[in-house]
mmCIF file of C-alpha atoms in Angstrom:
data_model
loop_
_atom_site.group_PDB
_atom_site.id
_atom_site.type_symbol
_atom_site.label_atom_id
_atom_site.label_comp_id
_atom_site.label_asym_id
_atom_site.label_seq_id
_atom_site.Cartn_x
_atom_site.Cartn_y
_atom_site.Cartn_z
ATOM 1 C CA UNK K 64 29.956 38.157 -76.611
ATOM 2 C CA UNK K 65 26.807 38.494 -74.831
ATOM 3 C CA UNK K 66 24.697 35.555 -74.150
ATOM 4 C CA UNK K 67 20.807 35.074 -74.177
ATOM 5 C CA UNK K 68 21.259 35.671 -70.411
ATOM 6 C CA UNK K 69 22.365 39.193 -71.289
ATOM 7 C CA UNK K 70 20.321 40.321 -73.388
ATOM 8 C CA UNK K 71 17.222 39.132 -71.717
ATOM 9 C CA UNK K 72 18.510 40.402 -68.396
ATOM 10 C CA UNK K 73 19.578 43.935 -70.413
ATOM 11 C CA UNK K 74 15.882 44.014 -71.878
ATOM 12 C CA UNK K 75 14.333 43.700 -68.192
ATOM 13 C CA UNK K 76 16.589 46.661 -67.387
ATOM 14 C CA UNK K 77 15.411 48.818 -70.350
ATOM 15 C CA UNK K 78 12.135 48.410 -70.225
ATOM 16 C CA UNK K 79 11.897 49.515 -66.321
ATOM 17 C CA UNK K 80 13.670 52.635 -67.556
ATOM 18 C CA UNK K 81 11.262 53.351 -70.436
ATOM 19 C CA UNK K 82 9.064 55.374 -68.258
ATOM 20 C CA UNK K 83 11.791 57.643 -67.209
ATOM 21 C CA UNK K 84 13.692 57.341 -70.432
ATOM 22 C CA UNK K 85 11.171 58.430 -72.901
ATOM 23 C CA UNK K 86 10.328 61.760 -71.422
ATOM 24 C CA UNK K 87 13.877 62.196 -70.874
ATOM 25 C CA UNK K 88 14.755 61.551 -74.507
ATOM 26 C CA UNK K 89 11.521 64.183 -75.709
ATOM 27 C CA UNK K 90 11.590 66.519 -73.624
ATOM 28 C CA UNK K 91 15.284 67.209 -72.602
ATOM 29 C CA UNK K 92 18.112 65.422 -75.026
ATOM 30 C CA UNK K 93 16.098 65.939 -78.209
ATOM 31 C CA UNK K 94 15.062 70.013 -77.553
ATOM 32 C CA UNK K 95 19.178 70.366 -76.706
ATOM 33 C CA UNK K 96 19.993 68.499 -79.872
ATOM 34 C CA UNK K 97 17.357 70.664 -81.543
ATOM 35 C CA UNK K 98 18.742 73.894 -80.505
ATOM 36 C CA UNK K 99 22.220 73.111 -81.423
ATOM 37 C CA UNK K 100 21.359 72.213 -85.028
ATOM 38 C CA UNK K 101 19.119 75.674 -84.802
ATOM 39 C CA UNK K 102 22.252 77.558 -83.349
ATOM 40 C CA UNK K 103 24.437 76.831 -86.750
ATOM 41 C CA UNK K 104 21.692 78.687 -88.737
ATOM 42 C CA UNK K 105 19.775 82.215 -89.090
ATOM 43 C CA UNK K 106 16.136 81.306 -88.535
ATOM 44 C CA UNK K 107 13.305 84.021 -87.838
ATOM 45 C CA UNK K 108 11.090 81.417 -86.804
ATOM 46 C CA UNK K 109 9.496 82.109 -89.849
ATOM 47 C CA UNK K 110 11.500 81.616 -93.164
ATOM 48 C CA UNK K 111 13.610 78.562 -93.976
ATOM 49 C CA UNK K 112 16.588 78.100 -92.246
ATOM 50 C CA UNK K 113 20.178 79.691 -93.223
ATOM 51 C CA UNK K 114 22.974 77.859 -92.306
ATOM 52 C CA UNK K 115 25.540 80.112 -90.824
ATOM 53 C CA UNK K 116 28.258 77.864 -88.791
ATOM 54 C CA UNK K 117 29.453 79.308 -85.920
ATOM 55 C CA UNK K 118 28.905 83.122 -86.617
ATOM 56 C CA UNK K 119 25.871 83.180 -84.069
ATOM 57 C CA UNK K 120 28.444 82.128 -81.030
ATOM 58 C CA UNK K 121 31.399 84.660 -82.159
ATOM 59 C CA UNK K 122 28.874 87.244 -82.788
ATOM 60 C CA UNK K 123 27.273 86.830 -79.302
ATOM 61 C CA UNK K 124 31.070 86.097 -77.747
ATOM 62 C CA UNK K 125 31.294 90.090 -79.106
ATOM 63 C CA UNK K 126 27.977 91.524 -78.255
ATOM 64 C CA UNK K 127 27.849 94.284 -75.189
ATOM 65 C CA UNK K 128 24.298 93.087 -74.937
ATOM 66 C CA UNK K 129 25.294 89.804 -73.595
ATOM 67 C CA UNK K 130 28.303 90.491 -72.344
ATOM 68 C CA UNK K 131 25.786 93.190 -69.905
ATOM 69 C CA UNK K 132 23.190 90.759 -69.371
ATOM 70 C CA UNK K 133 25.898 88.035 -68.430
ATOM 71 C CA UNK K 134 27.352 90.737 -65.592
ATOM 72 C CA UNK K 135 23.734 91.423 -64.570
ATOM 73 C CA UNK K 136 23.413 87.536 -63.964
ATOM 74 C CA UNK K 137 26.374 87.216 -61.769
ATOM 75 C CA UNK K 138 25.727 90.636 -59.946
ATOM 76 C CA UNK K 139 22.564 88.541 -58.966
ATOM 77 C CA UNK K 140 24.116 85.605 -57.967
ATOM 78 C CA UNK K 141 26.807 87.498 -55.720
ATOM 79 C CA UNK K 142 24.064 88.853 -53.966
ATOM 80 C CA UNK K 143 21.425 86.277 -53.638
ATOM 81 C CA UNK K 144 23.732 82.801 -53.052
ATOM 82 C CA UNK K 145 25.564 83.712 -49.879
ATOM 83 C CA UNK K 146 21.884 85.762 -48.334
ATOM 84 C CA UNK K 147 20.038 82.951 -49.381
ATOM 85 C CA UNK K 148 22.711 80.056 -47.427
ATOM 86 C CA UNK K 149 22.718 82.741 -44.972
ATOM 87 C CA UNK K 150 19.267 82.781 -44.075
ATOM 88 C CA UNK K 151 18.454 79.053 -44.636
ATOM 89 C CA UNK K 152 21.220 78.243 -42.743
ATOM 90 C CA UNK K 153 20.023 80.289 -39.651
ATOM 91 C CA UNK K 154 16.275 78.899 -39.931
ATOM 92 C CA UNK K 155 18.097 75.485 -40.130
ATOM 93 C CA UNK K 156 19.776 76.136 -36.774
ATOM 94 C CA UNK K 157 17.184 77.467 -34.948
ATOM 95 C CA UNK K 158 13.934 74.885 -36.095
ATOM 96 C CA UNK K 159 16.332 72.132 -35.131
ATOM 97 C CA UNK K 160 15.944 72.676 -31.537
ATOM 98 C CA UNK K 161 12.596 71.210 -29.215
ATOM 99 C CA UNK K 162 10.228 74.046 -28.711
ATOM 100 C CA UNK K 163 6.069 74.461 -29.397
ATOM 101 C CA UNK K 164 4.826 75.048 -32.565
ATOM 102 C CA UNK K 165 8.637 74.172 -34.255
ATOM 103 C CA UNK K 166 6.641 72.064 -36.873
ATOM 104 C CA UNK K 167 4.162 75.106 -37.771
ATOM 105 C CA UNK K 168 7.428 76.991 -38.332
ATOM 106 C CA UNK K 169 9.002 74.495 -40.490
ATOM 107 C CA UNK K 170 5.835 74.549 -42.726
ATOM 108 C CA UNK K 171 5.770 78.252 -42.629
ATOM 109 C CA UNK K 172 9.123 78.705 -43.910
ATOM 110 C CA UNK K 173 8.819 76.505 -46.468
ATOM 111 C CA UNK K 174 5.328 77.598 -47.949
ATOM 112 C CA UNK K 175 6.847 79.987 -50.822
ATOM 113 C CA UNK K 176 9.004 77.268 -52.109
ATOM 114 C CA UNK K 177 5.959 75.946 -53.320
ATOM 115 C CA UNK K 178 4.375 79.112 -54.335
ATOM 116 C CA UNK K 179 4.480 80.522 -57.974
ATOM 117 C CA UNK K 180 7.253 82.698 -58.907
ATOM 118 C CA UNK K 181 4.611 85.478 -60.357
ATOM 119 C CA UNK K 182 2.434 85.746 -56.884
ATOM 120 C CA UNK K 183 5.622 85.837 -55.037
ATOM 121 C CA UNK K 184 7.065 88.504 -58.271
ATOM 122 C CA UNK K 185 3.680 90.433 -57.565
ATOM 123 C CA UNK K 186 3.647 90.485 -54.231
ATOM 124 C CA UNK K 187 7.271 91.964 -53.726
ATOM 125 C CA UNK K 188 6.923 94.221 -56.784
ATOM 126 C CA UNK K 189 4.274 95.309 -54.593
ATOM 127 C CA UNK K 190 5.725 95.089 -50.892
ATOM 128 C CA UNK K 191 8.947 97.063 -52.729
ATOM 129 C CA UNK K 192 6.786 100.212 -54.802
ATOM 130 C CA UNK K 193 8.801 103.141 -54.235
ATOM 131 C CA UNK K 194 5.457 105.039 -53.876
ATOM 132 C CA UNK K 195 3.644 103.440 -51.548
ATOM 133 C CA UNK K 196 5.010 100.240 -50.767
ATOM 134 C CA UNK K 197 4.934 98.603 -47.287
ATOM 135 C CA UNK K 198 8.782 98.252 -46.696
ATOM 136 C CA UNK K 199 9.695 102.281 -47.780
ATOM 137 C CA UNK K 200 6.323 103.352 -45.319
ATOM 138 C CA UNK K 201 8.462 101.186 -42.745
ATOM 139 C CA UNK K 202 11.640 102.893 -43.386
ATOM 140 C CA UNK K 203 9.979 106.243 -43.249
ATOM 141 C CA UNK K 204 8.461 105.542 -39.926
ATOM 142 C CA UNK K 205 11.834 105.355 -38.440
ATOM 143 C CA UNK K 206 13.329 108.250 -40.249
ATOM 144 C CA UNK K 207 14.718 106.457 -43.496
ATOM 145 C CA UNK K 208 14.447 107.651 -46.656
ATOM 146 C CA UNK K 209 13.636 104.400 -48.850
ATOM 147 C CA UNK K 210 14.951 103.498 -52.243
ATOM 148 C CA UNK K 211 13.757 103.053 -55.474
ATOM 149 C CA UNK K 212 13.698 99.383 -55.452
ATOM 150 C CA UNK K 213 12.903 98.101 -58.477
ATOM 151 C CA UNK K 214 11.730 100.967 -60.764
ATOM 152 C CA UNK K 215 15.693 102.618 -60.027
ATOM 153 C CA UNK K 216 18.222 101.089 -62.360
ATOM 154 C CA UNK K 217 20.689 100.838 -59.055
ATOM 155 C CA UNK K 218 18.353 98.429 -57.023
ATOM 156 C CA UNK K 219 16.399 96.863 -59.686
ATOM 157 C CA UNK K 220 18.425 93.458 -59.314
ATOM 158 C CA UNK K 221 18.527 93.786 -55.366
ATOM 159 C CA UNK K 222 14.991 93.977 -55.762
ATOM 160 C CA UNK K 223 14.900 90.777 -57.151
ATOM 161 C CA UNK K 224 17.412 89.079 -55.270
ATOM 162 C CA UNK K 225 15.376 90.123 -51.761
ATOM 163 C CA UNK K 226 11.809 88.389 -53.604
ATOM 164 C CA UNK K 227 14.317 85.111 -54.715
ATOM 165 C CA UNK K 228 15.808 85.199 -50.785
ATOM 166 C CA UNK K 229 12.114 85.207 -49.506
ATOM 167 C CA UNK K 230 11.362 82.276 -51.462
ATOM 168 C CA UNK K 231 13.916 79.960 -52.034
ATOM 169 C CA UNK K 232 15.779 79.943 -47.591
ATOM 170 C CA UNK K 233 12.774 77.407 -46.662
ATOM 171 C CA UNK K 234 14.082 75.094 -49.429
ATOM 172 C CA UNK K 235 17.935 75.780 -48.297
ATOM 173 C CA UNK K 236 16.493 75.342 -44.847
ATOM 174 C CA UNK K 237 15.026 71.975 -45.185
ATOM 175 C CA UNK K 238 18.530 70.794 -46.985
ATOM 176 C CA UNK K 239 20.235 72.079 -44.215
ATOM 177 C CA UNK K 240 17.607 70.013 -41.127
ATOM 178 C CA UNK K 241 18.258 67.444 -43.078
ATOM 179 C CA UNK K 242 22.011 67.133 -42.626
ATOM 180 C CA UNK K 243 21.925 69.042 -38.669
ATOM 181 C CA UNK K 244 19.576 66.214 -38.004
ATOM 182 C CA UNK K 245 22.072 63.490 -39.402
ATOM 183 C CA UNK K 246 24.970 64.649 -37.206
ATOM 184 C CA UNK K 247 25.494 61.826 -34.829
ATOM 185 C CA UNK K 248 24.873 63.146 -31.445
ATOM 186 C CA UNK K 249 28.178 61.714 -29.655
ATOM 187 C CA UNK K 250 30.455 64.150 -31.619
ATOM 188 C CA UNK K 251 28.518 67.379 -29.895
ATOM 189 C CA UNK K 252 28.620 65.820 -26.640
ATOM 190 C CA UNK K 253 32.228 65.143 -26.689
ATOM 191 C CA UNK K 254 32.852 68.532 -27.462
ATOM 192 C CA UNK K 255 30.328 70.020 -25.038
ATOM 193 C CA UNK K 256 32.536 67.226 -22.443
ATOM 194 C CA UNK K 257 36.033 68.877 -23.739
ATOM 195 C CA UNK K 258 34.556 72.575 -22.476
ATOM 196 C CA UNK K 259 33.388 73.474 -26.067
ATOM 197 C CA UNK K 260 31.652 76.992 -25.842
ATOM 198 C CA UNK K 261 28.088 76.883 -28.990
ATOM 199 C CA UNK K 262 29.673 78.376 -30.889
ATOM 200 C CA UNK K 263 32.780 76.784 -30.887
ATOM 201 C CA UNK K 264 30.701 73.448 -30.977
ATOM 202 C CA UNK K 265 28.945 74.484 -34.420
ATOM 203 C CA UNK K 266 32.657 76.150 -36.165
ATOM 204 C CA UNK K 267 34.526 73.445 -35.376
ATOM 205 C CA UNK K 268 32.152 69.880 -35.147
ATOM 206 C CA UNK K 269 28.519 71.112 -36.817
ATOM 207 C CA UNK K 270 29.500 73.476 -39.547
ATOM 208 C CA UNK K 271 32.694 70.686 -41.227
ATOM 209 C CA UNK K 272 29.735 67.630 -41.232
ATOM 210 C CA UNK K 273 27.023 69.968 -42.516
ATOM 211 C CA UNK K 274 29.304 70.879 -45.373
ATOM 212 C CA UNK K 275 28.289 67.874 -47.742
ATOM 213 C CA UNK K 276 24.486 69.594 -47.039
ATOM 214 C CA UNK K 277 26.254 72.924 -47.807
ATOM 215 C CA UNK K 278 27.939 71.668 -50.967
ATOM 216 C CA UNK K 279 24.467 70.489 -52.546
ATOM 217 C CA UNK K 280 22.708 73.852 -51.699
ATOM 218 C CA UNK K 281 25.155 75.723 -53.165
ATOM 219 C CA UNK K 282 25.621 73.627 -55.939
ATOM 220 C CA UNK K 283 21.455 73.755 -56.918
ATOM 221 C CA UNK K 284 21.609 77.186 -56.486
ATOM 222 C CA UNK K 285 24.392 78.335 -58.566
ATOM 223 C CA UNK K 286 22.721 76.623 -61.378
ATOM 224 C CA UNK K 287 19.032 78.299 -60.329
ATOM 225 C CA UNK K 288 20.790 81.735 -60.115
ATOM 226 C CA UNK K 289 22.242 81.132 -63.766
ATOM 227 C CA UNK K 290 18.790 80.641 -65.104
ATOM 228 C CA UNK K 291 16.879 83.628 -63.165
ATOM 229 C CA UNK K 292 14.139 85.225 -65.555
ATOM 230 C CA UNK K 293 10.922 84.865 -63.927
ATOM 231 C CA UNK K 294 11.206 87.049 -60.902
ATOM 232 C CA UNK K 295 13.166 89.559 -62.591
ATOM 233 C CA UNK K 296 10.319 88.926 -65.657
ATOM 234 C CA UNK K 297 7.742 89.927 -63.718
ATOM 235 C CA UNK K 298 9.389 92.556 -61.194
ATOM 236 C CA UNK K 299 11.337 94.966 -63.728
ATOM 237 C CA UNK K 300 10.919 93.412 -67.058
ATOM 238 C CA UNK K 301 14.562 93.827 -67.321
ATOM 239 C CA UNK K 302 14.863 97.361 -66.883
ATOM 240 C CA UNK K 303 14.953 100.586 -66.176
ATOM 241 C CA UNK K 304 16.532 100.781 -69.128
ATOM 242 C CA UNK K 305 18.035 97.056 -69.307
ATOM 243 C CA UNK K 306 19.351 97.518 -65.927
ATOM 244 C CA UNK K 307 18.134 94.333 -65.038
ATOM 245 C CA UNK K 308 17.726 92.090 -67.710
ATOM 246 C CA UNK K 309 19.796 88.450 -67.283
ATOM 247 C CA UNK K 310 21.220 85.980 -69.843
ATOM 248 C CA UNK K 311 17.778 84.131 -69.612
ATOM 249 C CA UNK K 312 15.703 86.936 -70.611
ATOM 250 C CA UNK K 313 18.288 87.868 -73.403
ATOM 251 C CA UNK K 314 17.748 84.555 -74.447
ATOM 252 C CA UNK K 315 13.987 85.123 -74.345
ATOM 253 C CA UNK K 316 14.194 88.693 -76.234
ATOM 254 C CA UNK K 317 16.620 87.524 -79.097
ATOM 255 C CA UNK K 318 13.935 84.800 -79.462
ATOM 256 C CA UNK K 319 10.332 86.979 -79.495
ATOM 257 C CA UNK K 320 11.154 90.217 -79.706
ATOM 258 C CA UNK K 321 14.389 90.065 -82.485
ATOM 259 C CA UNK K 322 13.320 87.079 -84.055
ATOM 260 C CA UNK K 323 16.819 85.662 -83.919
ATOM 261 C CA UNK K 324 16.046 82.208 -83.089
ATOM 262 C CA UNK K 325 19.768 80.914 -84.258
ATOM 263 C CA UNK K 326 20.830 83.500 -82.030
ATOM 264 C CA UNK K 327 19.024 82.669 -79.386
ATOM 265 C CA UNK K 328 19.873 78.830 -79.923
ATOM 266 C CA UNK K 329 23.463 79.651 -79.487
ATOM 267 C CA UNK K 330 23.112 81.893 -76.090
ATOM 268 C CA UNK K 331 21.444 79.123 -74.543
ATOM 269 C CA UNK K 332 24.408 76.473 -75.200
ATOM 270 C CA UNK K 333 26.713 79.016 -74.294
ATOM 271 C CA UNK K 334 24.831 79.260 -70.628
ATOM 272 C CA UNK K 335 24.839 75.493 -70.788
ATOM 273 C CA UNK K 336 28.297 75.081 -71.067
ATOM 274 C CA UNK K 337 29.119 77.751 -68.490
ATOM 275 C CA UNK K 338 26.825 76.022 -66.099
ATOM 276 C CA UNK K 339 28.155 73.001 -66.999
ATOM 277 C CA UNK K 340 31.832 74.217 -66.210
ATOM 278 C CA UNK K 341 31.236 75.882 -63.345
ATOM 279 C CA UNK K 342 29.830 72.829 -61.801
ATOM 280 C CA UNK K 343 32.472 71.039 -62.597
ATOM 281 C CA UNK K 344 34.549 73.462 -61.280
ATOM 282 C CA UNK K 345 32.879 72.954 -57.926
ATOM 283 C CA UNK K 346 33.067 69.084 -57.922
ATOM 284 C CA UNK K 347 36.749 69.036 -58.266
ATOM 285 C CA UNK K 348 36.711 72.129 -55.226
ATOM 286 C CA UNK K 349 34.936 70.155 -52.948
ATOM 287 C CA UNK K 350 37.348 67.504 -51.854
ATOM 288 C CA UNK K 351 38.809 70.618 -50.442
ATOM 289 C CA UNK K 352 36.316 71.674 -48.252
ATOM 290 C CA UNK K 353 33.203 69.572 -47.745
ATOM 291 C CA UNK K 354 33.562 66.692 -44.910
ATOM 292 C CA UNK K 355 32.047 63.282 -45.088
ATOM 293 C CA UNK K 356 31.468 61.272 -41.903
#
């Protein structure tokens, strides 16, 4: 049994975790509990609720809709996770050495992390206009005939992933500094002493202690990538001709513009539990791959 001790030392604990735990319990655990209960029913947001079971998840487990809008998602995410490690990675490498101005750069970098999603949307819906965008005048210049970007049903989600590159590498970048900077020094001068070439220094001694950096960057951006709506939102509107359109925004659609709340209810737990298992999937993976000093 638990003594006075306990329970006064157990109501210290809980009450330091009331500010976190409240918001928490409002705004995450009971909206998730709500939307189950709401997936087991047909609701229009409007008349009462049917109860329905689990026809919403079987029907949706059937649908070409989502079954399209689930391919569009990881078409996305094939593209934009290995550009976006890519390009972080290299900023990482290259702000980690001394020069002037490296701390302008670093800021630089990492300004559209903190910009919103429609300016940055805007602004490369803009850059990317077929018409007369700034990128296909480029191309042009130097004899290339541009695409269609984002009004052509081909490179509608490229479109999207290049905007989503722009603005999430400074954030994979600072991840990365982060762990280049906590790479004892010793191990790159023993292998600089052994007649290591640089690149043979970063494969073999940088790249295996970066990898617990790498594992958290891909990790958070697996799970963004699964949840991309607002660029895409903004850029196509899911098209041409639902080209374009992820789980996220079929989510949003079944919701405003079908009134199939249950529906919609349903979708979202199913992305849930994919996220959910493909994370999962990653945390067994890693003992296979990431290195810890």
């Amino acid at each position: 049994m638990v003594g006075p001790r306990g329970v006064r030392k157990f109501g210290i604990v809980a009450l330091f975790l009331l500010p976190s735990a409240v918001p928490l319990l409002l705004f995450t655990i009971a909206p998730m509990l709500g939307a189950a209960w709401i997936s087991l029913h047909s609701w229009n947001l409007q008349s009462p609720m049917r109860w329905t079971g689990l026809d919403n998840f079987t029907r949706l487990l059937g649908d070409a809709e989502t079954r399209d809008a689930l391919l569009h998602t990881l078409y996305f995410l094939a593209l934009y996770l290995p550009l976006v490690y890519l390009l972080g990675l290299a900023l990482a490498v290259g702000l980690n050495r001394r020069f002037p101005g490296r701390s302008l750069l670093r800021s630089m970098y990492f300004l559209p992390v903190v910009t919103s999603w429609v300016v940055v949307a805007l602004t490369w819906k803009w850059l990317l206009n077929p018409a007369n965008g700034l990128v296909n005048h480029a191309l042009e210049s130097v004899g290339i005939a541009g695409p269609g970007w984002w009004a052509s049903s081909g490179w509608a989600i490229p479109s999207a992933v290049v905007a989503s590159v722009w603005k999430d590498a400074g954030f994979v970048m600072v991840i990365l500094l982060a762990g280049l900077q906590s790479i004892p020094e010793e191990y790159l001068e023993a292998a600089r002493l052994d007649g290591a070439s640089a690149w043979q220094s970063f494969w073999r001694v940088t790249f295996p202690l970066l990898t617990p950096s790498s594992y958290f960057v891909v990790v958070i951006s697996l799970i963004s990538g699964f949840q991309v709506f607002d660029q895409i939102y903004v850029m196509t509107g899911g098209g041409p001709a639902g080209a374009s359109r992820p789980l996220v925004q079929e989510i949003y659609d079944l919701t405003f513009r079908y009134g199939d709340a249950g529906g919609a209810s349903a979708l979202s737990l199913l992305l849930f539990a994919l996220i959910l298992l493909v994370t999962v999937v990653q945390q067994r993976l890693q003992r296979r791959w990431v290195t810890y000093v």
